[in-house]
Each structure stands twice: as structure tokens, then as C-alpha cells.
Short mmCIF file of C-alpha atoms in Angstrom, two decimals:
data_model
loop_
_atom_site.label_atom_id
_atom_site.label_comp_id
_atom_site.label_asym_id
_atom_site.label_seq_id
_atom_site.Cartn_x
_atom_site.Cartn_y
_atom_site.Cartn_z
CA MET I 204 -95.97 -143.60 -61.84
CA GLN I 205 -96.73 -140.62 -59.59
CA PHE I 206 -97.58 -140.83 -55.90
CA HIS I 207 -99.30 -138.32 -53.70
CA LYS I 208 -97.17 -137.57 -50.63
CA SER I 209 -99.36 -139.65 -48.31
CA SER I 210 -99.39 -142.57 -50.75
CA ALA I 211 -95.62 -142.40 -51.19
CA THR I 212 -95.07 -142.40 -47.42
CA ALA I 213 -97.37 -145.40 -47.00
CA PHE I 214 -95.62 -147.24 -49.84
CA CYS I 215 -92.17 -146.62 -48.35
CA ALA I 216 -93.38 -147.78 -44.94
CA LEU I 217 -94.74 -150.95 -46.54
CA LEU I 218 -91.45 -151.51 -48.36
CA MET I 219 -89.50 -151.20 -45.10
CA THR I 220 -91.88 -153.66 -43.43
CA VAL I 221 -91.41 -156.21 -46.23
CA THR I 222 -87.62 -155.83 -46.01
CA SER I 223 -87.80 -156.34 -42.23
CA LEU I 224 -89.92 -159.46 -42.64
CA GLN I 225 -87.46 -160.87 -45.18
CA ALA I 226 -84.60 -160.31 -42.73
CA GLU I 227 -86.57 -161.97 -39.93
CA SER I 228 -87.21 -165.02 -42.12
CA HIS I 229 -83.44 -165.65 -42.13
CA ALA I 230 -83.01 -164.99 -38.41
CA VAL I 231 -81.91 -167.62 -35.91
CA SER I 232 -84.41 -169.00 -33.43
CA ASP I 233 -85.09 -167.72 -29.93
CA GLU I 234 -83.47 -170.93 -28.69
CA ILE I 235 -80.14 -169.96 -30.27
CA ILE I 236 -80.18 -166.60 -28.52
CA ALA I 237 -81.15 -168.29 -25.25
CA ASP I 238 -78.21 -170.69 -25.68
CA GLN I 239 -75.86 -167.74 -26.19
CA ARG I 240 -77.15 -166.07 -23.04
CA ALA I 241 -76.69 -169.33 -21.12
CA ALA I 242 -73.14 -169.66 -22.43
CA LEU I 243 -72.39 -166.08 -21.34
CA LYS I 244 -73.75 -166.78 -17.87
CA ALA I 245 -71.69 -169.97 -17.55
CA ALA I 246 -68.51 -168.26 -18.79
CA THR I 247 -68.83 -165.36 -16.34
CA LEU I 248 -70.28 -167.07 -13.25
CA ASN I 249 -68.00 -166.49 -10.24
CA MET I 250 -65.24 -165.30 -12.58
CA GLY I 251 -65.16 -161.73 -11.29
CA TYR I 252 -66.29 -159.98 -14.45
CA GLY I 253 -67.45 -156.41 -14.14
CA PRO I 254 -70.77 -155.06 -15.45
CA GLN I 255 -71.43 -155.67 -19.13
CA SER I 256 -72.91 -153.74 -22.04
CA PRO I 257 -75.15 -153.08 -23.94
CA ARG I 258 -78.33 -152.90 -21.89
CA ASP I 259 -81.93 -151.71 -21.80
CA LEU I 260 -81.51 -148.14 -20.59
CA ASN I 261 -84.98 -148.22 -19.05
CA GLN I 262 -83.91 -151.16 -16.85
CA ARG I 263 -81.97 -149.45 -14.08
CA ALA I 264 -81.52 -152.37 -11.71
CA GLY I 265 -78.24 -154.27 -11.50
CA LYS I 266 -76.50 -156.59 -9.07
CA ASN I 267 -72.93 -156.73 -10.36
CA ARG I 268 -70.56 -156.22 -7.42
CA ARG I 269 -67.55 -154.94 -9.36
CA VAL I 270 -67.40 -151.18 -8.84
CA PHE I 271 -65.08 -148.74 -10.58
CA GLY I 272 -64.85 -144.98 -10.68
CA GLU I 273 -66.66 -143.00 -13.34
CA ALA I 274 -64.30 -141.84 -16.07
CA PRO I 275 -63.56 -138.12 -16.24
CA VAL I 276 -65.52 -135.81 -18.50
CA VAL I 277 -64.29 -135.77 -22.09
CA ALA I 278 -62.65 -132.38 -21.53
CA ASP I 279 -59.93 -134.29 -19.64
CA MET I 280 -59.61 -137.22 -22.07
CA SER I 281 -58.48 -137.88 -25.64
CA ILE I 282 -60.60 -139.49 -28.33
CA CYS I 283 -58.99 -142.68 -29.57
CA ASP I 284 -61.61 -144.44 -31.69
CA ILE I 285 -64.83 -143.79 -33.60
CA HIS I 286 -66.88 -146.62 -35.06
CA PHE I 287 -70.53 -147.56 -35.40
CA HIS I 288 -72.85 -150.55 -35.28
CA GLU I 289 -75.78 -151.28 -37.57
CA SER I 290 -78.90 -150.86 -35.43
CA ALA I 291 -78.56 -149.57 -31.87
CA GLU I 292 -76.85 -151.92 -29.44
CA HIS I 293 -78.65 -150.27 -26.53
CA ARG I 294 -82.43 -150.19 -26.12
CA GLY I 295 -84.17 -147.09 -24.84
CA GLY I 296 -85.17 -143.54 -25.66
CA SER I 297 -86.24 -143.29 -29.31
CA PHE I 298 -84.81 -146.68 -30.29
CA THR I 299 -86.84 -149.53 -28.83
CA LYS I 300 -88.05 -151.32 -31.99
CA PHE I 301 -86.43 -154.76 -31.98
CA ALA I 302 -84.86 -155.64 -35.34
CA GLY I 303 -85.12 -159.40 -34.66
CA ASN I 304 -82.69 -162.12 -33.63
CA GLY I 305 -80.50 -161.65 -36.69
CA ASP I 306 -77.99 -164.22 -37.89
CA GLY I 307 -76.69 -165.10 -34.42
CA HIS I 308 -73.42 -163.28 -35.11
CA GLY I 309 -74.55 -159.71 -34.51
CA TYR I 310 -76.07 -158.79 -37.86
CA GLY I 311 -79.77 -158.20 -38.47
CA THR I 312 -80.41 -157.60 -34.78
CA GLY I 313 -80.33 -154.67 -32.35
CA PHE I 314 -82.84 -151.84 -32.06
CA LYS I 315 -84.22 -149.36 -34.56
CA TYR I 316 -85.55 -145.83 -34.51
CA ASP I 317 -89.17 -145.76 -33.34
CA GLY I 318 -90.29 -142.72 -35.29
CA ASP I 319 -91.60 -142.11 -38.79
CA LEU I 320 -89.61 -140.86 -41.77
CA SER I 321 -90.90 -139.07 -44.83
CA ALA I 322 -90.85 -140.57 -48.32
CA SER I 323 -88.05 -138.20 -49.34
CA GLU I 324 -85.96 -139.22 -46.32
CA ILE I 325 -86.04 -142.91 -47.21
CA LYS I 326 -85.98 -142.67 -50.99
CA SER I 327 -83.51 -145.05 -52.61
CA ILE I 328 -80.01 -143.89 -53.51
CA ASP I 329 -77.75 -144.80 -56.42
CA ILE I 330 -74.65 -145.65 -54.38
CA THR I 331 -73.76 -148.57 -52.14
CA VAL I 332 -72.82 -147.49 -48.61
CA GLY I 333 -70.67 -149.56 -46.26
CA LYS I 334 -70.90 -152.80 -48.21
CA SER I 335 -69.54 -155.92 -46.50
CA GLU I 336 -70.28 -159.62 -46.47
CA HIS I 337 -73.19 -158.79 -44.16
CA GLY I 338 -74.87 -156.31 -46.51
CA ASP I 339 -74.84 -152.54 -46.76
CA LEU I 340 -76.48 -149.44 -45.29
CA ARG I 341 -79.65 -147.89 -46.68
CA PRO I 342 -81.88 -144.92 -45.95
CA GLY I 343 -83.99 -145.65 -42.88
CA ASP I 344 -81.33 -147.78 -41.19
CA THR I 345 -80.38 -147.04 -37.58
CA ILE I 346 -76.77 -146.91 -36.41
CA GLU I 347 -75.18 -146.46 -32.98
CA VAL I 348 -72.00 -144.40 -33.13
CA HIS I 349 -69.36 -144.85 -30.43
CA PHE I 350 -66.96 -142.00 -29.70
CA VAL I 351 -64.36 -143.70 -27.49
CA TYR I 352 -62.23 -141.61 -25.11
CA SER I 353 -59.24 -142.64 -22.99
CA THR I 354 -57.25 -141.14 -20.14
CA ALA I 355 -54.10 -142.68 -21.62
CA ASP I 356 -51.85 -140.73 -23.98
CA ALA I 357 -53.90 -142.32 -26.74
CA THR I 358 -53.80 -141.84 -30.48
CA ALA I 359 -56.72 -141.68 -32.90
CA GLY I 360 -56.42 -144.74 -35.08
CA PRO I 361 -57.78 -148.16 -36.06
CA THR I 362 -58.98 -150.62 -33.38
CA LEU I 363 -59.48 -150.08 -29.67
CA ASP I 364 -55.78 -150.80 -29.14
CA THR I 365 -55.21 -147.10 -29.84
CA CYS I 366 -57.05 -146.37 -26.56
CA LEU I 367 -54.29 -148.07 -24.57
CA HIS I 368 -50.69 -147.03 -23.95
CA GLY I 369 -47.70 -148.90 -22.61
CA SER I 370 -47.07 -146.31 -19.91
CA VAL I 371 -50.57 -146.67 -18.39
CA ALA I 372 -51.73 -150.18 -17.54
CA ASN I 373 -55.28 -149.25 -16.54
CA PRO I 374 -56.55 -146.24 -18.49
CA GLN I 375 -60.11 -145.12 -17.88
CA LEU I 376 -62.41 -145.39 -20.88
CA ARG I 377 -65.56 -143.44 -21.72
CA VAL I 378 -67.90 -143.96 -24.67
CA GLU I 379 -70.08 -141.10 -25.82
CA ALA I 380 -72.82 -142.89 -27.79
CA VAL I 381 -75.02 -141.26 -30.43
CA VAL I 382 -77.83 -143.15 -32.16
CA GLY I 383 -78.62 -141.96 -35.68
CA VAL I 384 -81.06 -142.82 -38.44
CA LEU I 385 -79.79 -142.57 -42.01
CA VAL I 386 -81.75 -140.36 -44.40
CA SER I 387 -81.28 -139.58 -48.09
CA ASP I 388 -82.75 -136.09 -47.88
CA GLY I 389 -81.47 -133.64 -45.29
CA GLY I 390 -79.83 -134.83 -42.09
CA GLU I 391 -76.70 -133.83 -40.23
CA ASP I 392 -73.25 -134.00 -41.80
CA PHE I 393 -71.52 -137.06 -40.32
CA VAL I 394 -68.09 -135.93 -41.51
CA LYS I 395 -68.50 -132.70 -39.55
CA MET I 396 -69.87 -134.55 -36.51
CA THR I 397 -66.81 -136.81 -36.38
CA GLN I 398 -64.25 -134.07 -37.00
CA ILE I 399 -61.32 -134.24 -34.57
CA ASN I 400 -59.60 -131.14 -33.20
CA GLU I 401 -56.84 -130.75 -30.64
CA ILE I 402 -58.09 -128.65 -27.74
CA ASP I 403 -55.98 -127.89 -24.65
CA GLY I 404 -53.62 -130.72 -25.53
CA TYR I 405 -56.36 -133.35 -25.95
CA LYS I 406 -57.90 -134.73 -29.14
CA LYS I 407 -61.66 -134.07 -29.19
CA ALA I 408 -64.73 -134.58 -31.33
CA PRO I 409 -66.32 -131.21 -30.47
CA ASN I 410 -69.30 -131.41 -32.83
CA LEU I 411 -71.40 -134.07 -31.11
CA PRO I 412 -75.09 -133.09 -31.05
CA LYS I 413 -76.13 -131.23 -27.92
CA ASP I 414 -79.91 -131.58 -28.39
CA LEU I 415 -80.44 -135.33 -27.98
CA GLY I 416 -81.53 -135.27 -24.34
CA SER I 417 -79.59 -135.84 -21.13
CA PRO I 418 -77.27 -138.83 -21.62
CA ILE I 419 -77.87 -141.96 -19.53
CA VAL I 420 -74.57 -142.66 -17.77
CA TYR I 421 -73.72 -146.11 -16.40
CA SER I 422 -70.84 -148.50 -15.75
CA GLY I 423 -70.38 -151.22 -18.35
CA SER I 424 -67.95 -152.82 -20.77
CA THR I 425 -66.92 -152.96 -24.41
CA THR I 426 -69.49 -154.44 -26.77
CA GLY I 427 -69.69 -156.25 -30.11
CA PRO I 428 -70.96 -159.78 -30.93
CA GLY I 429 -67.60 -161.33 -30.05
CA TYR I 430 -68.77 -161.08 -26.44
CA ASN I 431 -72.13 -162.84 -26.92
CA GLU I 432 -70.79 -165.93 -25.15
CA LYS I 433 -67.95 -164.53 -23.04
CA GLY I 434 -67.45 -161.55 -20.75
CA SER I 435 -65.68 -158.38 -21.75
CA PRO I 436 -62.78 -157.62 -19.37
CA PHE I 437 -62.81 -153.86 -20.00
CA GLN I 438 -64.36 -151.28 -17.69
CA VAL I 439 -66.16 -148.51 -19.56
CA THR I 440 -68.20 -145.50 -18.51
CA TRP I 441 -71.09 -145.19 -20.94
CA SER I 442 -72.91 -141.98 -21.81
CA VAL I 443 -75.80 -142.77 -24.17
CA ARG I 444 -78.02 -140.07 -25.63
CA PRO I 445 -81.72 -141.07 -25.58
CA ASN I 446 -82.88 -139.24 -28.71
CA VAL I 447 -81.98 -139.93 -32.32
CA VAL I 448 -80.24 -137.65 -34.82
CA LYS I 449 -81.00 -137.86 -38.54
CA LEU I 450 -77.76 -138.37 -40.47
CA ASP I 451 -77.14 -137.64 -44.14
CA ILE I 452 -76.33 -141.07 -45.62
CA PHE I 453 -74.08 -139.52 -48.27
CA SER I 454 -71.89 -137.97 -45.57
CA VAL I 455 -71.70 -141.37 -43.83
CA ASP I 456 -70.50 -142.84 -47.12
CA ALA I 457 -67.89 -140.08 -47.43
CA TRP I 458 -66.61 -140.79 -43.91
CA LEU I 459 -66.41 -144.54 -44.51
CA ASN I 460 -64.27 -143.85 -47.57
CA ASP I 461 -61.85 -141.57 -45.70
CA ASN I 462 -61.35 -141.73 -41.94
CA PRO I 463 -58.32 -142.23 -39.64
CA PHE I 464 -59.91 -145.27 -37.97
CA GLN I 465 -59.95 -147.44 -41.13
CA GLN I 466 -63.68 -148.00 -40.75
CA SER I 467 -65.36 -149.19 -43.96
CA HIS I 468 -68.63 -150.68 -42.75
CA ALA I 469 -70.93 -151.07 -39.74
CA HIS I 470 -70.03 -153.46 -36.92
CA GLY I 471 -72.35 -156.14 -35.57
CA VAL I 472 -74.38 -155.87 -32.39
CA ARG I 473 -73.87 -157.72 -29.11
CA ASN I 474 -76.95 -159.32 -27.54
CA LEU I 475 -78.60 -157.12 -24.94
CA THR I 476 -77.30 -157.91 -21.46
CA THR I 477 -80.27 -158.97 -19.33
CA ASP I 478 -78.74 -160.94 -16.43
CA LEU I 479 -78.86 -158.64 -13.38
CA GLY I 480 -75.65 -160.23 -12.16
CA LEU I 481 -73.91 -158.76 -15.21
CA LEU I 482 -75.44 -155.30 -14.91
CA SER I 483 -74.54 -152.28 -12.82
CA SER I 484 -77.30 -150.27 -11.20
CA ILE I 485 -78.07 -146.92 -12.79
CA ASP I 486 -78.44 -144.18 -10.20
#
């Protein structure tokens, strides 16, 4: 069967819509998410927790009273971890399309790229990428990549424990966040983007895109669905780029099969933080 380009694009868009609807049919109710938010509020109320992440980047208000200094620029820090989440954890910029409530454990939720993709960019592939008990990655999926930096004498390795060091009890942490959409035709080389070099005595990822808009910088915490009902105790300076980069899905597969962080699949997404008492203000 042969499609004209416009027909193929429309068909692929319809296929993505059907897939999204199927995922939503297995999603937990709004009440479950509300219960998780209530549990988070109860667990953090008057407990002294600092501002939390992720957040709606367009919502700049915040009333959290814990203040900490902004982490240095990455030129004065070492990269200690790279990982990514399926769908964007943050909302804003070019990723505001809600994926749905998901399974209540961080999968099937988050935010997706708002733009359109061509039929060739979302054509099916003959390999399975990042397979886990929660599924796999496919062309058209959105991911949020976290490049984690530390002021400690950190090493690049598996888990965020590599960002800490016994000689420094309170290292400063910075996350440079890049949101990408996976494509099967074209796209940037993820292996190259995540390449680590030693520069001036620090480990760096020097190939982050420089054309994704001015990053939104704010004070927050670590993320992940393990903190849906409890506060994260870590203080993190976030730097989130508002525009999306198209990533070659085959290069993502190559990275997942060989990286120093032992990453083999996408992580789940923490619920968006909406309680002003758990948010910093964005200047």
C-alpha cells in the first residue's frame, strides 16, 4: 500500500493518537493522583523541606522559605550522572502536552513534545529500544535528559551516589536538563551529545545543544516517582532548556547498550509539584 506524504503523515498522527488513548485507558484516576499530592503535602508540612521539582516552568510563583545558593556554572563542576525519563518531567516551552495520569508509579505520565513530526521521523523501527517491565521507547516519544553536575570530587558512574563524596558533606548540585523527541529519520547523535571529556581538571559533557533557548533556572530538588508521596531532601539548581531537540533513536539505543552510568531504560516521572509551599519563586 502506498501513501502520499500528506496521507502518511495523517495516518501516523492517527496511530499516535490511538496509542495515546490506549495508554490513557489503563491510567489511574484523578483521585489517585490527588491522594498522592495530599500524601506529599502531609509528609512535608512543617518538616522543613526545601523547594521541590519538577514544576510548570510557566508558573513562576513559589512560597517555599528554604533558600540556598545557586550552584556554580558547569565550568566549575564535574558531571557525575546522566540519565533520562520517559516524557518530560517538567512542563513548559515546547513540551506542554499532558501524557495522562499514567500507572500511578511514574510511567505513562509526564509531558510530550507539542510539535508535529513527519511520517519519516516517526516510522516504525525493527529494534526494541530501552525495553523494561514498563515498555520500551519508540519514534515520537519524548524524553527528558538530566546531566547532573556536582561540586564534590565526583566520579561519573551509576546512581546519584556518584555525585557525593565522603570529604564533602554538602556538595552543590546542578542539573542541566534537555528535552528531546525521538525520531527514526535524522536527529542529533545522542552518543555524541553525552560524550564526556576532561577539561581543566573537571569532567564535562561539552556537546549539549546551544540552540534550545535560554534555560529556565530555579531552585528545586531531585525528582523521580519515588518522591510522589514524600519530599526530596536534596537541594538542586535546575537549568531547563525550553525548546526540544530531535534525537536519533538508534543513537539512544547505542548509548543505552554502552554507557558508564549503567542506564538501560528510561526512568519514571514524578508528579508535577503544584503546591506553592513546595515551590521556589523563579526570578
